[in-house]
mmCIF file of C-alpha atoms and ligand atoms in Angstrom:
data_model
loop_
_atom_site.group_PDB
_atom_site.id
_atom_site.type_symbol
_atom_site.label_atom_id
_atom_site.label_comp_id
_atom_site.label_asym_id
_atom_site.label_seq_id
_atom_site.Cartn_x
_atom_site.Cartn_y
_atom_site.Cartn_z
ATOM 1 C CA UNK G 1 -10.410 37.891 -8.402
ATOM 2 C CA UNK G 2 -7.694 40.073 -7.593
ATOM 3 C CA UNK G 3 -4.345 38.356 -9.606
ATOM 4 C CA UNK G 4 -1.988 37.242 -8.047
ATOM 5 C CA UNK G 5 0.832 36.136 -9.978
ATOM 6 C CA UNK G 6 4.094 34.025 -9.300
ATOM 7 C CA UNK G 7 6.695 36.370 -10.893
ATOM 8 C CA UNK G 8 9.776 34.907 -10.980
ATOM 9 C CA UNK G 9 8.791 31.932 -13.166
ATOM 10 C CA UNK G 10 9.188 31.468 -17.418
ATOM 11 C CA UNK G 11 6.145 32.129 -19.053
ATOM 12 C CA UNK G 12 5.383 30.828 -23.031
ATOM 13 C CA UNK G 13 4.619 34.344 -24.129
ATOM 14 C CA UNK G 14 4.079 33.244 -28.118
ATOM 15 C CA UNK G 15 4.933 30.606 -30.461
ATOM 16 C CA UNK G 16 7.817 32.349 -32.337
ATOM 17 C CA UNK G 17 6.241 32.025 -35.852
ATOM 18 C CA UNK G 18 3.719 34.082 -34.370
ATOM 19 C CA UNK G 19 6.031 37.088 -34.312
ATOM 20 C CA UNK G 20 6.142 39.170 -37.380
ATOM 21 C CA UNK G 21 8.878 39.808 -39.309
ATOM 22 C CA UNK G 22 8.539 43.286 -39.487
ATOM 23 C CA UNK G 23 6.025 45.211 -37.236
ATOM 24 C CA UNK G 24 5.444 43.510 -33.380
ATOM 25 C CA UNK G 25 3.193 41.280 -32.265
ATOM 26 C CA UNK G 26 0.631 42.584 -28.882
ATOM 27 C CA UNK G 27 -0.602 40.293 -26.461
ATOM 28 C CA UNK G 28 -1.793 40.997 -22.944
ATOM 29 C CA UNK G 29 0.147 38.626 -20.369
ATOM 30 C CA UNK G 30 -1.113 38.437 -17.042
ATOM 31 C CA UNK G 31 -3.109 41.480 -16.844
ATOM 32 C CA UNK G 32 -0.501 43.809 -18.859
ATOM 33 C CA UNK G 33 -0.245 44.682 -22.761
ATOM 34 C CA UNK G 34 3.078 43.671 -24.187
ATOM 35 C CA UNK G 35 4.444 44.231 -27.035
ATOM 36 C CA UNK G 36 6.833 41.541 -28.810
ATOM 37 C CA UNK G 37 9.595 41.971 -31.392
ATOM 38 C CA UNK G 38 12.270 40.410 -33.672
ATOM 39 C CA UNK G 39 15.819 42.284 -32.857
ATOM 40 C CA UNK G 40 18.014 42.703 -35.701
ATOM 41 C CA UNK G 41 20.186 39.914 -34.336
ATOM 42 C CA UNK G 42 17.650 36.893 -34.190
ATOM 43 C CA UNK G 43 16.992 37.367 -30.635
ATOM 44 C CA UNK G 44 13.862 39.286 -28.983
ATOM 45 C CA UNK G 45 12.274 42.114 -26.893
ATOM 46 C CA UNK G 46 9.410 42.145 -25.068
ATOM 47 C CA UNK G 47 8.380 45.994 -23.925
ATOM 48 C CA UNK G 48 4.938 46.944 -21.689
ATOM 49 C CA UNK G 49 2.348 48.314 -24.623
ATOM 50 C CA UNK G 50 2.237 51.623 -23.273
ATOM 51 C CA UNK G 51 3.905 54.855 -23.174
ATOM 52 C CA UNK G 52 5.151 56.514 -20.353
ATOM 53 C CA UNK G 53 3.894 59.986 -21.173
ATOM 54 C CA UNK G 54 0.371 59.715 -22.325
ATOM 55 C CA UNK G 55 -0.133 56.405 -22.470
ATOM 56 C CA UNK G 56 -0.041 55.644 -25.569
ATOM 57 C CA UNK G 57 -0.139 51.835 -26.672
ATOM 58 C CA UNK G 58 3.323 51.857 -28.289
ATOM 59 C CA UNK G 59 1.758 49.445 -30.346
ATOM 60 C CA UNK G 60 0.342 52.164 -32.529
ATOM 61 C CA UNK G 61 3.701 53.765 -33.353
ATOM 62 C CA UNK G 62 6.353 51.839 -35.591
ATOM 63 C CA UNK G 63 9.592 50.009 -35.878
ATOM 64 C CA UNK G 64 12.566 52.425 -35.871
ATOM 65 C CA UNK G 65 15.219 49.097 -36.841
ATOM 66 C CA UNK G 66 15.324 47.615 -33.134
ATOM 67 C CA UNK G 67 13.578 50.803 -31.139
ATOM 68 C CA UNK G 68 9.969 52.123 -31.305
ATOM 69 C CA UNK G 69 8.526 55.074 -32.208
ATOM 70 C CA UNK G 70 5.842 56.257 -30.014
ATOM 71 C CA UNK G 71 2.839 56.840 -32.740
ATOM 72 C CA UNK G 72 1.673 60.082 -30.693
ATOM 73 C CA UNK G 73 4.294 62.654 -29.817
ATOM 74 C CA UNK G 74 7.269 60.306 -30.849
ATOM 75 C CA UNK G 75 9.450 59.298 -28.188
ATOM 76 C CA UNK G 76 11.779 56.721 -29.078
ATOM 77 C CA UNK G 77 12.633 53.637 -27.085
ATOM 78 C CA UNK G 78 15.497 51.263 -27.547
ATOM 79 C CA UNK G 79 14.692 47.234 -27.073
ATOM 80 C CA UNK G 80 15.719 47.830 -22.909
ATOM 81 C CA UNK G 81 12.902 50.014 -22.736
ATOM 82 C CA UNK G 82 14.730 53.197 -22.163
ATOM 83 C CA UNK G 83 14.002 56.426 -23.971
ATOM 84 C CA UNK G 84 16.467 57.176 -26.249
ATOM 85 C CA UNK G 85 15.250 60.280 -28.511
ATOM 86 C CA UNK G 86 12.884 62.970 -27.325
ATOM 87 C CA UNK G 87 12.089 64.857 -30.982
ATOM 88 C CA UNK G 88 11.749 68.095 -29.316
ATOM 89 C CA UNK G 89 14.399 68.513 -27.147
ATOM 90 C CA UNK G 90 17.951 66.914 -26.750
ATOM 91 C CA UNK G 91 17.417 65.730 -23.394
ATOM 92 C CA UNK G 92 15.413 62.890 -22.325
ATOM 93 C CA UNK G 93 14.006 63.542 -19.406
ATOM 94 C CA UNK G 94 15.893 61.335 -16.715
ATOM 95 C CA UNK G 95 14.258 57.976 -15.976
ATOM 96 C CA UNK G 96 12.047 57.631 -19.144
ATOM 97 C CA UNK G 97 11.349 54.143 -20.106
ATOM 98 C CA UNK G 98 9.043 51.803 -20.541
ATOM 99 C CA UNK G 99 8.884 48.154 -18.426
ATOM 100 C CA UNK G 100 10.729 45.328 -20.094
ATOM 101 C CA UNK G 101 11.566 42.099 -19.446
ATOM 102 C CA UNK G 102 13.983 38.917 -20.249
ATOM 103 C CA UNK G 103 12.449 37.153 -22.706
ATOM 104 C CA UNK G 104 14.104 33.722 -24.875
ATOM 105 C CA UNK G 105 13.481 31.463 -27.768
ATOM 106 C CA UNK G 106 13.582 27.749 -27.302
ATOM 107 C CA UNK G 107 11.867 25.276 -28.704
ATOM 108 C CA UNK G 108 10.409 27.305 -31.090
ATOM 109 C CA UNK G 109 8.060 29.069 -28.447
ATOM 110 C CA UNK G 110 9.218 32.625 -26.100
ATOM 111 C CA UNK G 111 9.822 32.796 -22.841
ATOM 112 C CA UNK G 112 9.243 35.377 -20.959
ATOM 113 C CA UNK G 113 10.364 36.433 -16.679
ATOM 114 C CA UNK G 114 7.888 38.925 -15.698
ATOM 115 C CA UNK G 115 10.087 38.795 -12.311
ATOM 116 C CA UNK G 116 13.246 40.331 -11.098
ATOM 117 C CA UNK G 117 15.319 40.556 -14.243
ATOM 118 C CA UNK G 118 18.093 38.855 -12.328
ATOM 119 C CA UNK G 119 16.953 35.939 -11.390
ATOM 120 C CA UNK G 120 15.784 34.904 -14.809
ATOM 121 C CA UNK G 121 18.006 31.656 -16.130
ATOM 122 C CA UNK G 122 17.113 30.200 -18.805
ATOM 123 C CA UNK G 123 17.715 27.066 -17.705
ATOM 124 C CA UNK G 124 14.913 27.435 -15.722
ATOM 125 C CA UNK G 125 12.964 26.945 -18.618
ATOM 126 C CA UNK G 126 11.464 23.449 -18.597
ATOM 127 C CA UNK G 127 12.113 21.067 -21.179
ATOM 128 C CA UNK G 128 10.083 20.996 -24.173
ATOM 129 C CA UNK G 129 12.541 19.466 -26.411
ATOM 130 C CA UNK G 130 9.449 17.263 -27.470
ATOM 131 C CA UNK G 131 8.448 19.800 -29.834
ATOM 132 C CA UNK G 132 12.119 19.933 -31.935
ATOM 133 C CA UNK G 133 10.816 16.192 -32.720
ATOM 134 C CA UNK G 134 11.183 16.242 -36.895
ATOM 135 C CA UNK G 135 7.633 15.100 -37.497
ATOM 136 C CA UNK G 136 5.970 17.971 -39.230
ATOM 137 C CA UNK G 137 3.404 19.502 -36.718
ATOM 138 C CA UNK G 138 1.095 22.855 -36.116
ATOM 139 C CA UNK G 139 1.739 24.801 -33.524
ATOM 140 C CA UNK G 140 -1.672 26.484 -32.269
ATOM 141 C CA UNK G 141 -2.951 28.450 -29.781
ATOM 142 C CA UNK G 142 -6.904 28.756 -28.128
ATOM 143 C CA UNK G 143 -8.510 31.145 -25.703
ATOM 144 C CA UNK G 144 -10.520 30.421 -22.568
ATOM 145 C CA UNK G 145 -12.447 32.676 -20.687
ATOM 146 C CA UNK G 146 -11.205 30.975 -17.458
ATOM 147 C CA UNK G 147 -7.954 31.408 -14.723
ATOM 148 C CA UNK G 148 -5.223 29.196 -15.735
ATOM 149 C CA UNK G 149 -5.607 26.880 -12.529
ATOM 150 C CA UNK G 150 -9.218 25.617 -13.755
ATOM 151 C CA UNK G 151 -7.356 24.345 -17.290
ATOM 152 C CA UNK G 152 -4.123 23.259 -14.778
ATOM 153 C CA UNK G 153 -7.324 21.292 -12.732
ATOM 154 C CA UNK G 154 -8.408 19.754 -16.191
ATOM 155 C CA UNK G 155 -5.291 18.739 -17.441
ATOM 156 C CA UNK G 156 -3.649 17.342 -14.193
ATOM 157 C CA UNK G 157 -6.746 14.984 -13.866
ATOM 158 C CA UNK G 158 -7.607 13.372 -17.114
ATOM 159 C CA UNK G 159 -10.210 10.957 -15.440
ATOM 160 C CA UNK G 160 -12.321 13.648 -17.127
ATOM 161 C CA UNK G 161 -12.050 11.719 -20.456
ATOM 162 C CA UNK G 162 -14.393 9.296 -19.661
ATOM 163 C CA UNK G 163 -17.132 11.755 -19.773
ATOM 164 C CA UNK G 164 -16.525 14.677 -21.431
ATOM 165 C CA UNK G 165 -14.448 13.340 -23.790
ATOM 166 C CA UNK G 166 -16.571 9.907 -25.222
ATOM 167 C CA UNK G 167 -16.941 10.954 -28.391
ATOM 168 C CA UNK G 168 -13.450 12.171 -29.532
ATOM 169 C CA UNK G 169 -11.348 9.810 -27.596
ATOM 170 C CA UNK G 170 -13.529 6.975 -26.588
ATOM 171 C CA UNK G 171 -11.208 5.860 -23.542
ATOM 172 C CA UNK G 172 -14.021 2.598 -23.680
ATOM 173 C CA UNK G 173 -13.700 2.652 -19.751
ATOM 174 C CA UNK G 174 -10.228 2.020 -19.408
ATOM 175 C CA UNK G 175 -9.547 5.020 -16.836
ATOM 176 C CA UNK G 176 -12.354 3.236 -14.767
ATOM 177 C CA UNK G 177 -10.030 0.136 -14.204
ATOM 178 C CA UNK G 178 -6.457 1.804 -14.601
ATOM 179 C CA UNK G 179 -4.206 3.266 -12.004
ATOM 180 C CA UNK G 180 -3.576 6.864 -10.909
ATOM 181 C CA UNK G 181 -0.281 8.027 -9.247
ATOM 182 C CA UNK G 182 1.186 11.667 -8.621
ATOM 183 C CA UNK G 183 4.543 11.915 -8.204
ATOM 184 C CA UNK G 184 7.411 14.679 -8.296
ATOM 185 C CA UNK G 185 10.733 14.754 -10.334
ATOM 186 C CA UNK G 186 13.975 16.004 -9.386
ATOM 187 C CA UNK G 187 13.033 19.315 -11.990
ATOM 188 C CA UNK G 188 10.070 20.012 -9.417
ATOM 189 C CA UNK G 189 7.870 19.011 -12.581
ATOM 190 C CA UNK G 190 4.339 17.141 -10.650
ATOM 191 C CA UNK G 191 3.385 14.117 -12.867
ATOM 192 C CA UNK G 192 -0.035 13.333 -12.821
ATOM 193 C CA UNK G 193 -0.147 9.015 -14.657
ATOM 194 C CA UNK G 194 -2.309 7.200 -15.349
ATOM 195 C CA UNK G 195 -1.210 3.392 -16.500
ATOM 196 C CA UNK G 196 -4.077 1.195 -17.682
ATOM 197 C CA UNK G 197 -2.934 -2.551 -18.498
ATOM 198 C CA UNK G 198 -4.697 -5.312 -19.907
ATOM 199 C CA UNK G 199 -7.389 -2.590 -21.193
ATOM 200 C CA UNK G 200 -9.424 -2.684 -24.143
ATOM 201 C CA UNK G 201 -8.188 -0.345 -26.696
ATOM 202 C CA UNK G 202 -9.967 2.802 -27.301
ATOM 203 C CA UNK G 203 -12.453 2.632 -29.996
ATOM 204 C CA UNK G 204 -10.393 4.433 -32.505
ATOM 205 C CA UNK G 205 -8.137 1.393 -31.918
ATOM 206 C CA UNK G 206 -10.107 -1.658 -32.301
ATOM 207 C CA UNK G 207 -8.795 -1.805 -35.784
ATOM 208 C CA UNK G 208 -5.380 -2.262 -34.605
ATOM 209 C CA UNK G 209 -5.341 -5.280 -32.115
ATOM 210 C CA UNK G 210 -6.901 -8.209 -32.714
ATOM 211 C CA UNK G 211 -10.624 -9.614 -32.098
ATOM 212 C CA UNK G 212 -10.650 -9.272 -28.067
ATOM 213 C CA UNK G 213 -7.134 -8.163 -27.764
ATOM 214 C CA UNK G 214 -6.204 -6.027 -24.348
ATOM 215 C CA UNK G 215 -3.575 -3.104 -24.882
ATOM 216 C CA UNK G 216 -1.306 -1.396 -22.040
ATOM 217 C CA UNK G 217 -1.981 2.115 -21.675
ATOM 218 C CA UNK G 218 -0.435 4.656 -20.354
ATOM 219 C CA UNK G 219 -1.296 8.907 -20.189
ATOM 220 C CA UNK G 220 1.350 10.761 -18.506
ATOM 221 C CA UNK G 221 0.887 14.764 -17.628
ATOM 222 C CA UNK G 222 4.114 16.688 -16.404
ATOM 223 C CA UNK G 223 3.262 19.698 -14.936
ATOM 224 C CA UNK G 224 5.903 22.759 -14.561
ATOM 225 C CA UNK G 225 4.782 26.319 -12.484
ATOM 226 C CA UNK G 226 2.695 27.701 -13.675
ATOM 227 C CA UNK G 227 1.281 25.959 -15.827
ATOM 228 C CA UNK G 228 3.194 24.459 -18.613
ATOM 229 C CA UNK G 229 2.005 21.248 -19.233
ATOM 230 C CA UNK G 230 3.482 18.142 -21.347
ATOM 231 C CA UNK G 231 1.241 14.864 -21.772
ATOM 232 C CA UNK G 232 3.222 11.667 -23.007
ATOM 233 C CA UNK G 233 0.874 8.870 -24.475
ATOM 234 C CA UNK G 234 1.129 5.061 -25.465
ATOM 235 C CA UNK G 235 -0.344 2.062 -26.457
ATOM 236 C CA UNK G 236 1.132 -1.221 -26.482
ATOM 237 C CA UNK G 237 0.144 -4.895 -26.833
ATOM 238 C CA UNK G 238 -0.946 -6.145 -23.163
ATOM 239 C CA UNK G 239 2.008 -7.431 -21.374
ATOM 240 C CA UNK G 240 4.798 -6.550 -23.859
ATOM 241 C CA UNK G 241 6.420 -4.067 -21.183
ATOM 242 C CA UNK G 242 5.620 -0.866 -23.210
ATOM 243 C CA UNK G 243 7.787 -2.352 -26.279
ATOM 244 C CA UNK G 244 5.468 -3.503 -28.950
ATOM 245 C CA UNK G 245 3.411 -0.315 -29.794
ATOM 246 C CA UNK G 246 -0.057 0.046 -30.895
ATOM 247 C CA UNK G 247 1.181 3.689 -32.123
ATOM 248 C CA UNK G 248 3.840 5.333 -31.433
ATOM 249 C CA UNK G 249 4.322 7.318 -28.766
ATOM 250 C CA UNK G 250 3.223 10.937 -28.561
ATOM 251 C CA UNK G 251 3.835 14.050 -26.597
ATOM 252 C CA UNK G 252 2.159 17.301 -26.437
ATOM 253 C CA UNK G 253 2.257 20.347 -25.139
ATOM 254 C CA UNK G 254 -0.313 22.214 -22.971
ATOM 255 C CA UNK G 255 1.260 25.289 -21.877
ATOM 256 C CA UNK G 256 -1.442 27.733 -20.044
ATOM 257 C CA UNK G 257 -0.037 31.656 -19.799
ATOM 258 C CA UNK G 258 -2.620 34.159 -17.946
ATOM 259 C CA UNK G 259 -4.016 36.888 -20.026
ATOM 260 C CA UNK G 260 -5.766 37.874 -16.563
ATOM 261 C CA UNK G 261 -7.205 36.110 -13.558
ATOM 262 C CA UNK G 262 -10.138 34.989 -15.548
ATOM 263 C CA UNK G 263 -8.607 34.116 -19.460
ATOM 264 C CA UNK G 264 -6.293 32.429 -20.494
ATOM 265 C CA UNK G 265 -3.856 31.615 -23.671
ATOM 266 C CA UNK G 266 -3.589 28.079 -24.291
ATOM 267 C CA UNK G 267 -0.944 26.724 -26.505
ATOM 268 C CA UNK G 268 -0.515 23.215 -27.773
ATOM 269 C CA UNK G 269 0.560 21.375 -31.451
ATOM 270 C CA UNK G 270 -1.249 18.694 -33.689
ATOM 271 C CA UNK G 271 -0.226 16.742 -36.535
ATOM 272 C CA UNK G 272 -1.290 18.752 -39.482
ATOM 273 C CA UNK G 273 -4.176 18.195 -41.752
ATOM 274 C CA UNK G 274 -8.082 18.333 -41.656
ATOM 275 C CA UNK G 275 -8.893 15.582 -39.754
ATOM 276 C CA UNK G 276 -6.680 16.509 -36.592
ATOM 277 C CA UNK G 277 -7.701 19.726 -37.048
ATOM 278 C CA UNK G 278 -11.503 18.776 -36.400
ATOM 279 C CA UNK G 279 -10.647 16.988 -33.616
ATOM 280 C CA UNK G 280 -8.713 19.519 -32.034
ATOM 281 C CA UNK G 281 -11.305 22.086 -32.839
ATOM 282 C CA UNK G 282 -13.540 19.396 -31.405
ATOM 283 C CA UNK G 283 -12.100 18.110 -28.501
ATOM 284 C CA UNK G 284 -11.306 22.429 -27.721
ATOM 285 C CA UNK G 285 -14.347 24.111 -28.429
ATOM 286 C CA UNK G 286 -17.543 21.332 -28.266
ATOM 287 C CA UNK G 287 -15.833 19.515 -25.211
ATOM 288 C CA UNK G 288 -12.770 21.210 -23.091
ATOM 289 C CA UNK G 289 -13.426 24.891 -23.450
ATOM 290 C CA UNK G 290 -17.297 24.674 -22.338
ATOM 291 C CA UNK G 291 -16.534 23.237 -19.350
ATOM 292 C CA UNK G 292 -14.301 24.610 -18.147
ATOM 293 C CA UNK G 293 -15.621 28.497 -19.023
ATOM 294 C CA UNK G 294 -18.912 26.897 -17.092
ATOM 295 C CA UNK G 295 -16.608 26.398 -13.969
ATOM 296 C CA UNK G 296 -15.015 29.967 -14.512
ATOM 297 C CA UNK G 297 -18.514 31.297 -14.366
ATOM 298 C CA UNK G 298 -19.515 28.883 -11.558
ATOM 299 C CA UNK G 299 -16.852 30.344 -9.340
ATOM 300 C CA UNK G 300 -16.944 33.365 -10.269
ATOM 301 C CA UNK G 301 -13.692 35.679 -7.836
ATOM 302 C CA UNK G 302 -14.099 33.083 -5.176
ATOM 303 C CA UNK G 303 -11.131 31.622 -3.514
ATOM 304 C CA UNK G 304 -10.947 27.602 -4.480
ATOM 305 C CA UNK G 305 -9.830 26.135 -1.349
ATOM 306 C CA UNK G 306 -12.420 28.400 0.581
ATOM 307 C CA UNK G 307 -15.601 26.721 -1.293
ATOM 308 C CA UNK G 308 -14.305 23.133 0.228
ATOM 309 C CA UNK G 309 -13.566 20.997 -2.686
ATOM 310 C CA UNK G 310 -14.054 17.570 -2.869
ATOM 311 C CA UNK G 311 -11.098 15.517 -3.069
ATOM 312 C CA UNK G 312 -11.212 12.711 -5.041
ATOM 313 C CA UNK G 313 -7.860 10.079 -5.260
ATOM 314 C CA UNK G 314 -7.717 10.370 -9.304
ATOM 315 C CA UNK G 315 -7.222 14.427 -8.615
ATOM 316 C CA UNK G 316 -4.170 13.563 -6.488
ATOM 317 C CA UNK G 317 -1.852 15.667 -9.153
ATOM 318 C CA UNK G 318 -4.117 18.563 -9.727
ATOM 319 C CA UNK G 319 -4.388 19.271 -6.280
ATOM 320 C CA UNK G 320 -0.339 18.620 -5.709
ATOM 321 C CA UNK G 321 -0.308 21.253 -8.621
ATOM 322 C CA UNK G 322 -2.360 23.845 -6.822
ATOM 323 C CA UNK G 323 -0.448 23.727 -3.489
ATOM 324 C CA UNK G 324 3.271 23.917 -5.317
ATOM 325 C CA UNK G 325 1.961 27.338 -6.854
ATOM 326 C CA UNK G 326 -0.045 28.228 -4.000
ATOM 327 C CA UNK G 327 3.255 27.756 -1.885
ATOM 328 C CA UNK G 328 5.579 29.864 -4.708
ATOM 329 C CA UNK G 329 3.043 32.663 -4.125
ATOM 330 C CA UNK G 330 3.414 32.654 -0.394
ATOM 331 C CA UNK G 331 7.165 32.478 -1.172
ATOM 332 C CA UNK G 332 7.304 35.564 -2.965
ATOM 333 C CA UNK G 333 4.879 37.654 -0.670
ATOM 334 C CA UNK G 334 7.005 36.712 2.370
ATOM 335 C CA UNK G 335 10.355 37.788 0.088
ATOM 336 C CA UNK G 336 8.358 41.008 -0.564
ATOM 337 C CA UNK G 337 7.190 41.477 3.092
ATOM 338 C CA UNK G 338 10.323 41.403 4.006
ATOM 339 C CA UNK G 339 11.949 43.682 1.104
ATOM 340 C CA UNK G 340 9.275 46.045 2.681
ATOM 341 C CA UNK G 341 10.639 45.735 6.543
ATOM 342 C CA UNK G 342 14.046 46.207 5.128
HETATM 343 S S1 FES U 1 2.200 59.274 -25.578
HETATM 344 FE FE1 FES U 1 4.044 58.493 -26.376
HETATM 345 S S2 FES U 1 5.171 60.200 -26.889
HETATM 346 FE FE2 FES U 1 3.355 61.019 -26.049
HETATM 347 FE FE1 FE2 U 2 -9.970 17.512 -21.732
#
């Protein structure tokens, strides 16, 4: 499938625990190596992972303080990208640098604008202020051999729990008899929510409602281009308005970043300890993950809307999902068409 990426979006490039203290972190972001580093002053460069005289991965140099030593013939790059010490001579030759890009911390993940530099605001970035919640939590990441708009399609349209999910969150047929709505915020975010009342409590739940007691439900999925994903879940007492809680309310993160057209990093929390980390392990790599690599593989490079997929109302989101990016690509090929004419 030849990529084709929307480039003037934020991308979650890395949880920042994940980058070292000393040393850099590599991780290949929509087809490219990168390399990822703490500056001196807190904040953060992001730099491609390869040298622009033999190619090199700069990744196998070191950490000069904030520039990088290339670990073959030893040009030196500051955090911009631009060469800044040629050992054998006192000239750099004249445009020597290496791509980089804007990249910011917030909410404890990076950001990064594989765009025009220019454009990149950070408060562009959507809101994930859900994760500076004080409840301890892990912050993980998983890999799937699939193109980040088959995990978008899996996320945006949960009615999936019902089958692939029985075991681990035993829905007990409640998305059969709830409602599904998509709908769009004024942050262009697509919500894909599903609001089951009067339902009988998942099975993991029967403890917590009395004999034959109905619970509202309610599973809300934000969706942000490209794919960064936040699901909001409750449980109440039946007819109680949302206000007398079964559990409290959660929200998660499922933020999908290209590694290329057909893998993907996935990144999303849990509450720590053993137990949620079977389930996650569960839910990720016995349930989710299979599935969706089987589609991958089932589709191989062809075009999605060319192999006529069914429709079905409870996909309403997914597909609302698809077209917003689909329409952010055409954007950005007409702005480059006409860069080109100019
Ligand atoms: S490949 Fe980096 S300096 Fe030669
Ligand atoms: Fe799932």
């Amino acid at each position: 499938m030849a990529a084709s990426y929307v480039r003037n979006l934020w991308y979650m490039a890395a949880w920042e625990e994940e980058v070292p203290q000393e040393g850099v972190l590599t991780r290949t972001l929509l087809d490219e190596p990168r390399l990822i580093y703490r500056l001196s002053d807190g904040s953060y460069a992001i730099l491609a992972d390869r040298c622009p005289h033999r190619f090199a991965p700069l990744s196998r140099g070191r950490r000069d303080g904030d520039r990088i030593v290339c670990g073959y013939h030893g040009l030196t790059f500051a955090a911009d990208g631009h060469c800044v010490r040629n050992p054998f001579s006192d000239r750099v030759p004249p445009n020597t640098q290496v791509s980089s890009w804007p990249i910011v911390a917030r909410y404890g993940a990076l950001w990064f604008w594989p765009g025009e530099a220019e454009r990149a605001d950070p408060s562009l970035i959507p809101d994930f202020s859900l994760l500076d919640a004080p409840a301890p939590i892990v912050r993980g990441r998983t890999w799937m051999a699939a193109n980040y708009e088959f995990i978008t399609d899996n996320l945006m349209d949960l009615s999936h729990a019902e089958f692939l999910h029985i075991e681990t969150f035993g829905t007990n047929g409640a998305l059969f008899d709830g409602q599904h709505s998509a709908t769009k915020d004024e942050t262009g975010a697509v919500w894909s929510n599903w609001w089951m009342p009067a339902t009988r409590p998942p099975v993991w739940a029967e403890s917590m409602v009395p004999e034959g007691g109905k619970v509202d439900q309610w599973l809300e999925m934000r969706w942000h281009a490209p794919a960064s994903m936040a699901l909001f879940i409750g449980m109440a007492h039946a007819g109680t308005d949302r206000q007398d809680l079964v559990i409290p309310a959660m929200a998660n993160p499922h933020i999908i970043t290209p590694e290329t057209a057909t893998s993907s990093h996935y990144f999303f929390t849990r509450e720590p300890g053993e137990r949620a980390e079977a389930m996650a392990r569960q839910v990720f790599d016995e349930e989710d993950r299979p599935m969706i690599e089987a589609v991958q593989r089932s589709m191989g490079d062809k075009d999605f809307w060319d192999e006529r997929p069914v429709i079905l109302n409870v996909d309403a989101a997914a597909v609302r999902a698809r077209r917003r990016l689909a329409q952010l690509r055409r954007e950005e090929a007409g702005e480059a068409a006409l860069e080109m004419a100019e």
